[in-house]
XYZ file of C-alpha atoms in Angstrom:
359
model
C 149.075 120.228 77.339
C 150.781 117.159 75.698
C 154.489 116.313 74.895
C 153.602 116.438 70.919
C 152.024 119.854 71.642
C 154.712 121.664 73.197
C 157.230 120.377 70.841
C 155.093 121.751 67.474
C 154.702 125.332 69.298
C 159.208 125.125 68.691
C 157.720 125.107 65.306
C 156.129 127.355 62.999
C 151.949 127.194 62.847
C 150.002 129.050 60.688
C 146.305 129.679 61.117
C 144.097 130.925 58.339
C 140.747 132.020 59.608
C 138.267 132.311 56.197
C 135.218 134.132 56.129
C 133.090 133.900 52.782
C 130.846 135.454 51.300
C 128.860 136.040 47.890
C 131.767 138.488 46.662
C 134.357 137.811 48.095
C 136.574 135.442 50.271
C 138.766 137.060 53.184
C 141.518 134.879 54.799
C 143.064 136.424 58.197
C 146.939 134.454 58.765
C 149.187 134.330 61.887
C 151.674 132.072 62.101
C 152.747 131.342 65.629
C 155.929 130.103 67.382
C 157.026 129.412 70.439
C 153.612 130.851 71.895
C 154.184 134.407 70.267
C 152.600 135.980 66.782
C 155.798 135.907 64.571
C 153.694 137.202 61.358
C 150.066 138.146 59.965
C 148.983 138.564 56.891
C 145.750 139.061 55.022
C 144.383 138.488 51.528
C 141.101 138.815 49.559
C 139.714 137.028 46.339
C 137.243 138.378 44.722
C 134.399 135.657 43.637
C 131.945 135.729 41.140
C 128.856 134.100 41.770
C 127.086 131.940 41.422
C 129.828 129.366 42.523
C 129.314 125.557 42.556
C 133.199 125.227 43.530
C 135.884 126.528 45.792
C 137.785 129.610 43.395
C 140.421 127.281 41.851
C 143.023 130.275 42.980
C 141.709 130.287 46.213
C 142.366 126.770 46.112
C 145.764 127.027 44.870
C 146.705 129.635 47.852
C 145.432 127.331 50.351
C 147.494 124.696 49.015
C 150.873 126.250 48.747
C 150.040 128.100 52.536
C 150.264 124.281 53.635
C 153.258 123.394 51.773
C 155.155 126.109 52.909
C 154.229 125.877 56.796
C 155.124 122.654 58.995
C 151.487 122.971 60.894
C 148.700 124.897 59.257
C 145.161 124.821 60.236
C 142.192 126.292 58.502
C 139.399 127.756 60.050
C 135.768 128.541 58.419
C 133.066 130.839 59.198
C 129.972 128.711 58.675
C 127.918 131.291 57.280
C 124.655 129.266 56.067
C 121.364 128.334 57.151
C 120.284 125.694 59.267
C 122.123 126.869 62.287
C 120.964 128.448 65.691
C 121.471 129.033 68.974
C 119.603 128.064 72.110
C 119.465 128.330 75.971
C 120.288 125.458 77.609
C 122.568 121.965 77.019
C 120.611 119.046 77.350
C 118.298 116.886 75.569
C 115.175 118.611 76.914
C 116.168 121.889 76.118
C 116.741 120.989 72.140
C 113.203 119.123 72.319
C 111.863 122.273 73.802
C 112.878 124.097 70.519
C 111.932 121.170 68.472
C 115.195 120.438 67.515
C 115.892 117.119 66.810
C 119.640 116.208 68.258
C 119.902 113.104 65.180
C 120.310 115.479 62.543
C 122.560 118.735 64.125
C 125.826 118.956 66.175
C 125.786 120.992 69.219
C 128.546 122.720 71.607
C 127.562 123.560 74.760
C 128.773 127.347 76.276
C 129.563 128.057 79.887
C 127.372 124.992 80.873
C 124.277 127.471 79.922
C 123.652 127.627 76.071
C 124.492 125.902 73.058
C 125.194 126.420 69.400
C 124.111 124.386 66.569
C 124.513 123.299 63.145
C 122.672 120.664 60.945
C 125.061 117.667 59.524
C 124.124 118.497 56.274
C 126.523 122.134 56.508
C 129.089 121.083 58.143
C 128.960 118.253 55.386
C 128.796 121.048 53.431
C 131.716 122.814 54.496
C 133.744 120.080 54.697
C 132.932 119.093 50.234
C 134.044 122.809 49.814
C 137.470 122.193 51.016
C 137.801 118.905 50.242
C 140.951 119.076 48.079
C 142.469 121.451 51.539
C 140.994 120.209 54.440
C 138.847 121.950 57.247
C 140.315 121.741 60.521
C 137.956 124.115 62.534
C 134.017 125.208 61.889
C 133.084 128.288 63.766
C 129.831 129.199 64.464
C 128.745 132.950 64.279
C 127.099 132.653 67.864
C 130.514 131.531 68.886
C 132.608 134.379 67.513
C 129.836 136.780 68.955
C 130.019 135.339 72.351
C 133.590 135.725 72.213
C 133.170 140.003 71.563
C 130.290 139.933 74.211
C 132.758 138.425 77.161
C 135.542 140.789 75.772
C 133.345 143.826 77.181
C 131.992 144.568 79.979
C 129.473 141.965 80.876
C 125.844 143.322 81.071
C 123.762 142.302 84.270
C 120.706 142.946 82.265
C 119.038 141.493 78.713
C 120.895 142.949 76.156
C 120.627 142.575 72.324
C 123.550 141.858 70.625
C 124.095 141.878 66.892
C 127.361 140.412 64.783
C 126.734 141.828 61.328
C 128.751 140.459 58.287
C 128.343 140.980 54.887
C 126.060 138.277 53.957
C 124.320 137.410 57.480
C 123.985 138.717 60.758
C 123.457 136.406 64.133
C 121.309 137.693 66.841
C 121.802 137.080 70.430
C 120.009 138.168 73.856
C 122.938 137.898 76.489
C 122.465 138.432 80.300
C 126.118 138.319 81.524
C 127.181 135.066 79.901
C 123.936 133.490 79.561
C 122.283 133.058 76.493
C 117.877 133.791 76.331
C 117.549 133.891 72.871
C 119.592 133.143 69.704
C 118.391 133.759 65.852
C 120.485 133.692 62.262
C 119.505 135.787 59.333
C 120.829 136.042 56.148
C 120.782 139.288 54.126
C 121.760 137.774 50.372
C 120.318 134.953 48.264
C 121.866 131.528 49.679
C 122.835 130.355 45.821
C 126.403 131.329 46.218
C 127.479 127.215 46.026
C 125.372 124.320 44.672
C 124.892 121.877 47.504
C 126.843 118.313 45.747
C 124.504 115.941 45.154
C 125.208 113.563 47.888
C 123.761 115.756 50.515
C 120.077 115.048 50.558
C 117.238 115.860 53.150
C 118.333 116.263 56.942
C 116.830 112.863 57.686
C 119.319 111.027 55.772
C 122.176 112.964 56.483
C 123.817 111.009 59.130
C 126.554 111.980 62.038
C 129.879 111.332 60.159
C 132.492 108.828 62.174
C 134.661 111.794 62.757
C 132.418 114.588 63.793
C 132.237 114.886 67.425
C 131.204 117.066 70.513
C 132.584 118.678 73.458
C 131.317 120.604 75.822
C 134.874 123.123 76.184
C 135.507 123.286 72.825
C 133.672 126.696 71.154
C 134.017 125.249 67.523
C 131.045 123.139 65.708
C 133.234 120.587 64.660
C 134.005 116.585 64.312
C 134.939 114.214 66.528
C 138.584 114.477 67.336
C 141.639 112.326 66.066
C 144.185 112.873 68.963
C 146.457 110.368 67.472
C 147.623 111.307 63.694
C 150.514 109.989 61.459
C 149.804 113.084 59.253
C 151.390 116.496 60.331
C 149.999 118.932 61.881
C 146.224 117.920 63.570
C 143.789 116.551 60.540
C 140.304 117.045 62.799
C 136.972 119.578 62.836
C 137.208 121.274 65.778
C 133.911 122.924 67.758
C 132.904 124.592 66.598
C 141.151 147.443 33.924
C 143.348 148.994 31.536
C 145.225 151.522 31.471
C 144.221 154.294 28.714
C 146.144 155.638 25.348
C 149.221 156.829 25.720
C 148.359 160.164 23.698
C 145.167 160.692 26.259
C 148.462 161.162 28.815
C 150.003 163.306 26.744
C 146.934 165.424 26.414
C 146.696 165.651 30.573
C 150.030 166.722 30.761
C 149.695 169.794 27.654
C 146.560 171.181 29.566
C 147.971 174.192 31.431
C 145.276 173.248 34.333
C 142.983 170.552 35.617
C 140.393 173.303 35.136
C 140.999 173.583 31.312
C 139.784 169.788 31.364
C 136.854 169.637 28.916
C 134.113 168.948 31.472
C 132.562 166.903 28.738
C 135.844 164.489 28.484
C 135.353 163.574 32.331
C 131.729 163.212 32.424
C 130.939 160.074 31.111
C 133.537 158.683 34.374
C 131.775 160.422 36.761
C 128.298 159.102 36.164
C 130.122 155.990 36.177
C 131.237 156.761 39.510
C 127.980 158.199 40.530
C 125.691 154.988 39.114
C 128.378 152.468 41.326
C 127.703 154.513 44.713
C 123.834 155.095 43.923
C 123.613 151.325 43.403
C 125.697 150.665 46.927
C 123.869 152.990 48.579
C 120.648 151.240 47.197
C 121.867 148.330 48.095
C 122.668 149.042 51.936
C 119.631 150.766 52.274
C 117.802 147.286 51.128
C 120.024 145.340 53.728
C 119.561 147.671 56.168
C 115.335 147.503 56.272
C 116.135 143.518 55.945
C 118.129 144.066 59.350
C 115.796 146.105 61.225
C 112.716 143.556 59.771
C 114.053 140.758 61.213
C 115.161 142.657 64.093
C 112.091 143.835 64.999
C 110.584 140.320 64.263
C 113.058 138.724 66.911
C 112.020 141.187 69.456
C 107.983 140.139 68.857
C 108.985 136.665 69.118
C 111.398 137.079 72.285
C 108.468 138.978 74.654
C 105.270 137.044 73.135
C 107.119 133.334 73.040
C 106.493 131.548 76.507
C 109.382 129.906 75.446
C 111.708 132.677 76.553
C 111.543 134.850 80.272
C 111.546 137.868 78.378
C 112.403 141.592 79.606
C 112.213 144.572 78.070
C 115.326 145.159 76.110
C 116.542 148.799 75.463
C 120.229 148.821 74.840
C 121.541 147.058 71.471
C 125.348 146.525 71.073
C 126.417 146.262 67.027
C 129.856 144.079 66.831
C 129.682 145.542 62.984
C 132.053 143.398 60.839
C 130.594 144.579 57.398
C 128.416 148.040 57.461
C 125.852 149.734 59.211
C 123.960 153.014 58.244
C 123.569 155.481 60.002
C 120.078 156.020 58.963
C 119.777 152.300 60.130
C 120.778 153.531 63.603
C 118.517 156.666 64.069
C 115.731 154.052 62.869
C 116.513 151.770 66.164
C 116.987 154.497 68.457
C 113.729 156.157 67.282
C 111.002 153.104 66.361
C 112.312 150.567 68.738
C 113.637 152.854 71.354
C 116.635 151.641 72.259
C 120.032 152.666 72.575
C 122.846 152.175 70.054
C 126.323 151.219 70.973
C 128.218 150.185 67.527
C 131.978 148.539 67.715
C 134.265 147.993 64.663
C 135.585 144.865 64.173
C 137.451 142.127 62.218
C 135.699 138.860 61.959
C 138.460 137.170 60.262
C 141.303 137.929 63.034
C 139.445 137.339 65.842
C 138.186 133.940 64.636
C 141.765 133.696 64.001
C 142.550 134.255 67.726
C 140.098 132.108 69.017
C 141.807 128.751 66.495
C 144.955 129.551 68.401
C 143.540 129.485 71.995
C 142.122 126.644 70.945
C 144.760 124.541 69.423
C 147.120 125.455 72.018
C 144.916 125.871 75.249
């Protein structure tokens, strides 16, 4: 740890972890000073898709945080297509999986496996936060790996899932070694419009500020250690109220049972319709999750790329919602033992960012 980092720890360092979905943006924030977290807070912004730029209220909020604190690190969870994870770390491993290293940034984990993302996706994330800047961009496989390592490691191939609102990632780990990884969207991929200057993979070149590191767990950009700006500017690895007379009417009513059922039935019907829509949405999402999970296991079992063993256990780190119907389906049809852990993805990502900056 350099002298600058030691001095920086004496000031307030704000870490902001951002998880984006089609309908909302969740921020988890932690303030660190002298090696201790002195404040935590979170904020959620509702979004209206499709969006062609970062929501202005979110952008202004981030700018106000940057003006308030001496050092601010903004971390973003990459939730778009064009990313994945494979066993191995060298050119041979990527070539075996038909991945062109000229078009992706990759990070080696435990010198055993790699997480990767296309430069086009990294550039999209940077463009999205162009007014406020990004310091760290994380692969969800890195977040999943941190959850896995925090548990008792399994000495047999085990299927793990990190479940988020718009996507989930699946990985088969044996202890810390990844054997298989896959990324799936569970919502449409039109929440944000890619800028016109982002072209196809072949035309996308590695930018000057993007680097790789064998130890940094984020998908990121080339490190600039000496900067004249405050903080480190680097991409590291990876309803309205009702009428008053209505209130008076309620006050004059002897009991709720005396209220005309017809007066409240429209509200009840609206609530029932909303709950039914949410239930149908979750049901449709569960069907997708089951379909993708089943096809992934078939790929793992039958593709000669993988030295497969029978998987009888699935551990789900749930950052959104998993229905009991899906759990029963996994247990009955795939004959798998299912273990669920409710998690806060943005909070964990914030902790990982703190470790990364002050390691």
